[in-house]
Short mmCIF file of C-alpha atoms in Angstrom, two decimals:
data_model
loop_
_atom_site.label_atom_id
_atom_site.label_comp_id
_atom_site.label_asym_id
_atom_site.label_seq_id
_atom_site.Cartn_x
_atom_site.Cartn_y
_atom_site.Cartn_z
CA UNK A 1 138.12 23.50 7.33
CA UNK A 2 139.04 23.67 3.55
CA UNK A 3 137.30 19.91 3.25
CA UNK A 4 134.37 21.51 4.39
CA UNK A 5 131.27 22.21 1.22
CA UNK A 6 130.83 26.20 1.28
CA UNK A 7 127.48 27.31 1.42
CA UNK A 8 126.32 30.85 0.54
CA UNK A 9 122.95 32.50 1.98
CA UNK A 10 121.53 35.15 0.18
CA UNK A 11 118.67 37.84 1.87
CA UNK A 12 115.63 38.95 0.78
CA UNK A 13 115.15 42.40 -0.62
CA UNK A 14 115.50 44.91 2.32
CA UNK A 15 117.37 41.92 4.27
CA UNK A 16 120.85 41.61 5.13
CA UNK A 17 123.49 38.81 5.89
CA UNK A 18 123.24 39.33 9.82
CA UNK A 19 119.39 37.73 9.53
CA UNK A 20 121.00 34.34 8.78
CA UNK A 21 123.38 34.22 11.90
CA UNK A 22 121.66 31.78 13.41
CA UNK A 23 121.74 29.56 10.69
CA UNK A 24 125.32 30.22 10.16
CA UNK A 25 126.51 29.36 13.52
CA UNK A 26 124.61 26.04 13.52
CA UNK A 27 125.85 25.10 10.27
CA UNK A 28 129.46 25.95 11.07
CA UNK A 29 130.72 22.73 12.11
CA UNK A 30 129.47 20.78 8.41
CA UNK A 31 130.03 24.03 6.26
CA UNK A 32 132.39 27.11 5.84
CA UNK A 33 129.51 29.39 5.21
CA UNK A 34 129.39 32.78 3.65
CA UNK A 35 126.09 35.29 4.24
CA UNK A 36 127.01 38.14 1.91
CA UNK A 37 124.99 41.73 1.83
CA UNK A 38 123.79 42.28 -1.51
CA UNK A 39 124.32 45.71 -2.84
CA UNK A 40 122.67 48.49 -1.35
CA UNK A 41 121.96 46.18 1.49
CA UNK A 42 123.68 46.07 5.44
CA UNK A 43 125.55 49.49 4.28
CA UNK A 44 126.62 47.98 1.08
CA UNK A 45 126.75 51.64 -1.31
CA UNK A 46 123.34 51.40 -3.04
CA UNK A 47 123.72 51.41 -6.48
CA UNK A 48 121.55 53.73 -9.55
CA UNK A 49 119.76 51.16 -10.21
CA UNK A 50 118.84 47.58 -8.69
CA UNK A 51 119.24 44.71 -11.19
CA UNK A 52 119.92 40.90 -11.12
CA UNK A 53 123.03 41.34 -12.95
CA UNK A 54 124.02 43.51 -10.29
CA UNK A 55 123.69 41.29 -7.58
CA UNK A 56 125.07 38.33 -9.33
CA UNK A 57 128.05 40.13 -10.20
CA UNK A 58 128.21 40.78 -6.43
CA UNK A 59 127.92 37.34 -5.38
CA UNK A 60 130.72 36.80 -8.03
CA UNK A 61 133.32 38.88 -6.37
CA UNK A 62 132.67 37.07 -3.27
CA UNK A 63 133.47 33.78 -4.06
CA UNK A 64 136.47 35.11 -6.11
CA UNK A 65 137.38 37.45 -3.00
CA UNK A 66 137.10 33.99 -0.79
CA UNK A 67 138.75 31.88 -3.34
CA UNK A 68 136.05 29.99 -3.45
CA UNK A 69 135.69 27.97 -6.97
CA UNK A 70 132.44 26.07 -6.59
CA UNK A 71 129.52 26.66 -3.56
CA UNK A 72 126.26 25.26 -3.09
CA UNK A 73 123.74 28.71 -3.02
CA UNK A 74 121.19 28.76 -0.94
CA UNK A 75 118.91 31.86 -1.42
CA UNK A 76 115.88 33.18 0.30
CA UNK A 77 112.41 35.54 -1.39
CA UNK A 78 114.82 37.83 -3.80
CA UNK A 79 118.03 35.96 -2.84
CA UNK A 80 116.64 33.04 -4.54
CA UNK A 81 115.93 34.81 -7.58
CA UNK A 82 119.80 36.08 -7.47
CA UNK A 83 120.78 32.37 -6.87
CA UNK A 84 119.42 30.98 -9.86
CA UNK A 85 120.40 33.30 -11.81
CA UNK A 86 123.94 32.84 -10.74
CA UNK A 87 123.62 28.85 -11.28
CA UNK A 88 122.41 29.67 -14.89
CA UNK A 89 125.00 32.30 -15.86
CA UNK A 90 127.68 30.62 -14.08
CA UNK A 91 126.53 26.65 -13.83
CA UNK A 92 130.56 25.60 -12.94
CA UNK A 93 130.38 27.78 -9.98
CA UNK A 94 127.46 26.31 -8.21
CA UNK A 95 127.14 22.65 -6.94
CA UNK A 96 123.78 23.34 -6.29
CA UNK A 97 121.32 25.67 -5.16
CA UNK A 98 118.04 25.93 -2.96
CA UNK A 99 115.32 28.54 -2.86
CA UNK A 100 112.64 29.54 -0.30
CA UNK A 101 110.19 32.15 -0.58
CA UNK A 102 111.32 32.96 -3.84
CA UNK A 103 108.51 34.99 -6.00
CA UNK A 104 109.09 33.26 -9.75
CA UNK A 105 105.74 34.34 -11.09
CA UNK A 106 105.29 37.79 -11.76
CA UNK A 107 103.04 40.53 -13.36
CA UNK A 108 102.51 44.15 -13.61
CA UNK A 109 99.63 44.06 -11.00
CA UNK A 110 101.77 41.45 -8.70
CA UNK A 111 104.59 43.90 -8.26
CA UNK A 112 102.32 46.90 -7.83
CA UNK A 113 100.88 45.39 -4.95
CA UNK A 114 104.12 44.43 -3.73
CA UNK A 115 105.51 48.19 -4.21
CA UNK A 116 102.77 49.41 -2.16
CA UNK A 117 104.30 48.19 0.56
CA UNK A 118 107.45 50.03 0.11
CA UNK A 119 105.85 53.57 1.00
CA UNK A 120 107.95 54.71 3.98
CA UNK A 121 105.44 57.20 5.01
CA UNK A 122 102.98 54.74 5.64
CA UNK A 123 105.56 52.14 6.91
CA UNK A 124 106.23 54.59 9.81
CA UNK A 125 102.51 54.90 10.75
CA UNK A 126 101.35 51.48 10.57
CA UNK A 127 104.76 49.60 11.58
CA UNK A 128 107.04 52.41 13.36
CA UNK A 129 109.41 49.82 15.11
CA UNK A 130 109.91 47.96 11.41
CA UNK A 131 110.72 50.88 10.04
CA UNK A 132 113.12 51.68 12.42
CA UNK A 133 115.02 48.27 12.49
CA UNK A 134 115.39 49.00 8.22
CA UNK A 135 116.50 51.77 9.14
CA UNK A 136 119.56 50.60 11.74
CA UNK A 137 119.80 47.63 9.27
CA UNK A 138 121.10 49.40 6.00
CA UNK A 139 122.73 52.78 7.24
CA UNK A 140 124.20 55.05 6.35
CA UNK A 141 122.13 54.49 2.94
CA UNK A 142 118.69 56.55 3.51
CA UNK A 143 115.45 53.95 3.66
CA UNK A 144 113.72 55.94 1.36
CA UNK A 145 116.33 55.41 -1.50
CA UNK A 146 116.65 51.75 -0.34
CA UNK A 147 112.70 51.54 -0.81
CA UNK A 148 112.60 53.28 -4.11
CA UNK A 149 115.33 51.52 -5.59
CA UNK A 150 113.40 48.24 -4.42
CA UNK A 151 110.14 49.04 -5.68
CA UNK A 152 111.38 50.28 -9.01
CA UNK A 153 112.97 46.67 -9.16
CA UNK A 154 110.15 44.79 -8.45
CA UNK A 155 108.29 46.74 -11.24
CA UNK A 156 110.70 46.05 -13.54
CA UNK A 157 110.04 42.27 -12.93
CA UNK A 158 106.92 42.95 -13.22
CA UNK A 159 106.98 44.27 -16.77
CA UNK A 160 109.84 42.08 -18.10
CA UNK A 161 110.02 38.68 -15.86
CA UNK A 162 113.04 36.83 -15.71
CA UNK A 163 112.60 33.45 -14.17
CA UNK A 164 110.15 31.92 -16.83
CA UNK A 165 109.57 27.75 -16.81
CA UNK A 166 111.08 28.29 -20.08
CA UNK A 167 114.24 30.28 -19.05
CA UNK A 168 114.02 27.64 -15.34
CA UNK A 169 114.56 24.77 -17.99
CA UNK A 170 117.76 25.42 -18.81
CA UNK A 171 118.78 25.33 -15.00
CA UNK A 172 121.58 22.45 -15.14
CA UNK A 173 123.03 21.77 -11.88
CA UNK A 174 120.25 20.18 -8.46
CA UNK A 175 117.77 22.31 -7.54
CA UNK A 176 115.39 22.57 -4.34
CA UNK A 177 112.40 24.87 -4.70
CA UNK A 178 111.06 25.19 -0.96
CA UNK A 179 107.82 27.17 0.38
CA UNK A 180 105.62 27.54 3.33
CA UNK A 181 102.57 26.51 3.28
CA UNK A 182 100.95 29.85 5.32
CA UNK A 183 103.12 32.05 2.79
CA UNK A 184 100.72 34.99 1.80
CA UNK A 185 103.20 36.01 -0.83
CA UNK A 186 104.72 33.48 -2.68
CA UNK A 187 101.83 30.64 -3.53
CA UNK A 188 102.66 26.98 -3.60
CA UNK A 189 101.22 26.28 -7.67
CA UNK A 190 104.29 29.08 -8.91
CA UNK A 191 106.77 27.15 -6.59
CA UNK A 192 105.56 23.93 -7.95
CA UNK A 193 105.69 25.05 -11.67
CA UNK A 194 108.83 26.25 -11.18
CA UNK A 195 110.16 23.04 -9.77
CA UNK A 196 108.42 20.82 -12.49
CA UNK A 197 110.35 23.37 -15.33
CA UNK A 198 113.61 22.21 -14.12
CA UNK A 199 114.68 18.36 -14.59
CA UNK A 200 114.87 16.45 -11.53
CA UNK A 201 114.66 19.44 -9.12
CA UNK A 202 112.68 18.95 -5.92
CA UNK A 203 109.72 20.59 -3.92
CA UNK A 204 109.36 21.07 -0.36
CA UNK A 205 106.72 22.90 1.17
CA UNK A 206 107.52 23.50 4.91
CA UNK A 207 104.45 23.27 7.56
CA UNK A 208 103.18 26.11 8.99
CA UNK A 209 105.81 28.60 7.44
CA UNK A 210 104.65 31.98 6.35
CA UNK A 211 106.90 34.15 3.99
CA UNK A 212 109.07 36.30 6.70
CA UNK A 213 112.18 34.59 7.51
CA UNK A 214 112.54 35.26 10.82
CA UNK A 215 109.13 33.26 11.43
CA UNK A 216 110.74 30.44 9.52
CA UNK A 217 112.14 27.89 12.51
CA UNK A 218 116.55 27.90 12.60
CA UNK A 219 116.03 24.23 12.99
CA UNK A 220 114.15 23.42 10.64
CA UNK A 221 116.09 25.38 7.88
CA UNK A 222 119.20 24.30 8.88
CA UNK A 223 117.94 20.58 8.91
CA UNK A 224 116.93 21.03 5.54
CA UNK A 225 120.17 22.75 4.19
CA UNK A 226 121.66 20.05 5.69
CA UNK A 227 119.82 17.41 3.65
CA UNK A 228 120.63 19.32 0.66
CA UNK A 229 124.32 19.77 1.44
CA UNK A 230 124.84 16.35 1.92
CA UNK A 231 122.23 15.70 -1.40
CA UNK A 232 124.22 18.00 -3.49
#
């Protein structure tokens, strides 16, 4: 087991670590793999105030917690943004890391159109049963604090972003930028720039994926962590 690469998954903003238990049982037997809740996430306490920092300090205390030196980080929509900003701050601790979904191109008018649909009023008129499962997903923390915190984050990306190309071209350990090509949210030219930014990192744009990840196929991600495992 110890010979074994680790492999971290990071969620999505209002995910948790229990979405990727399918992946983690079928990539059990060629990696000891970790699927973390970010903070204010799964019942993690929610903090004041949502920042990267945050949950890349989080992320931290894992692999200290696990005694894990080095992982290859695979992150999905906001988890990817957390994951390369871990392999940037902390390059020795990462052996590699892989995005998908991951929103790298941002403006004031992109994140208010992404906060808009963080209103829980009308997420319990037009979706009830969603709202419900976010609900069961992070208690005991309220969804309307979870929401707020979350839109006030994506705001502040909005204002200040992060992820540049320029900040991206300092990124010094592999990279895998990966998107669907039916994704509504994140568009295949940012996902491209952002791979071009970064020597030698790769592209892969995934058929027939939109941005959820439960629409994205357990087989088909864990085939392609795989590949990058074994790459990396």
């Amino acid at each position: 087991m110890t010979d074994l690469p680790v492999l971290v998954l990071l969620h999505g903003a209002l995910g948790s670590g229990a979405g990727f238990a399918d992946v983690v049982r079928e990539l059990s037997p060629f990696a000891r793999v970790l699927a973390p809740d970010l903070p204010g996430h799964g019942g993690m306490p929610l903090p004041a105030r949502f920042a990267t920092d945050g949950f890349v300090d989080a992320v931290t205390d894992v692999l200290d917690r696990e005694g894990v030196e080095r992982a290859h980080v695979f992150g999905y929509s906001m988890g990817g943004h957390v994951a390369l900003t871990l392999a940037l701050r902390s390059p020795e601790r990462v052996a590699g890391v892989m995005t998908l979904a991951t929103k790298l191109r941002w403006t004031p008018d992109v994140a208010a159109r992404e906060s808009r649909l963080l209103d829980l009023a009308r997420m319990r008129e037009k979706v009830p049963r969603f709202a419900g499962e976010l609900e069961a997903r992070h208690a005991p923390t309220p969804l309307a604090d979870l929401l707020s915190r979350t839109a006030d984050f994506l705001r502040e990306l909005g204002d200040s972003p992060e992820l540049t190309p320029e900040v991206l071209s300092a990124l010094a350990v592999p990279a895998l930028f990966a998107v669907g090509d039916r994704d509504a949210t994140v568009t295949l030219d940012e996902t491209a720039g952002a791979a071009r930014a970064v020597e030698g990192a790769g592209l892969l744009v995934l058929p027939d994926v939109p941005h959820p990840l439960e629409r994205v196929p357990t087989s088909r991600l864990t085939f392609e962590l795989r590949g990058f495992l074994a790459r990396t």
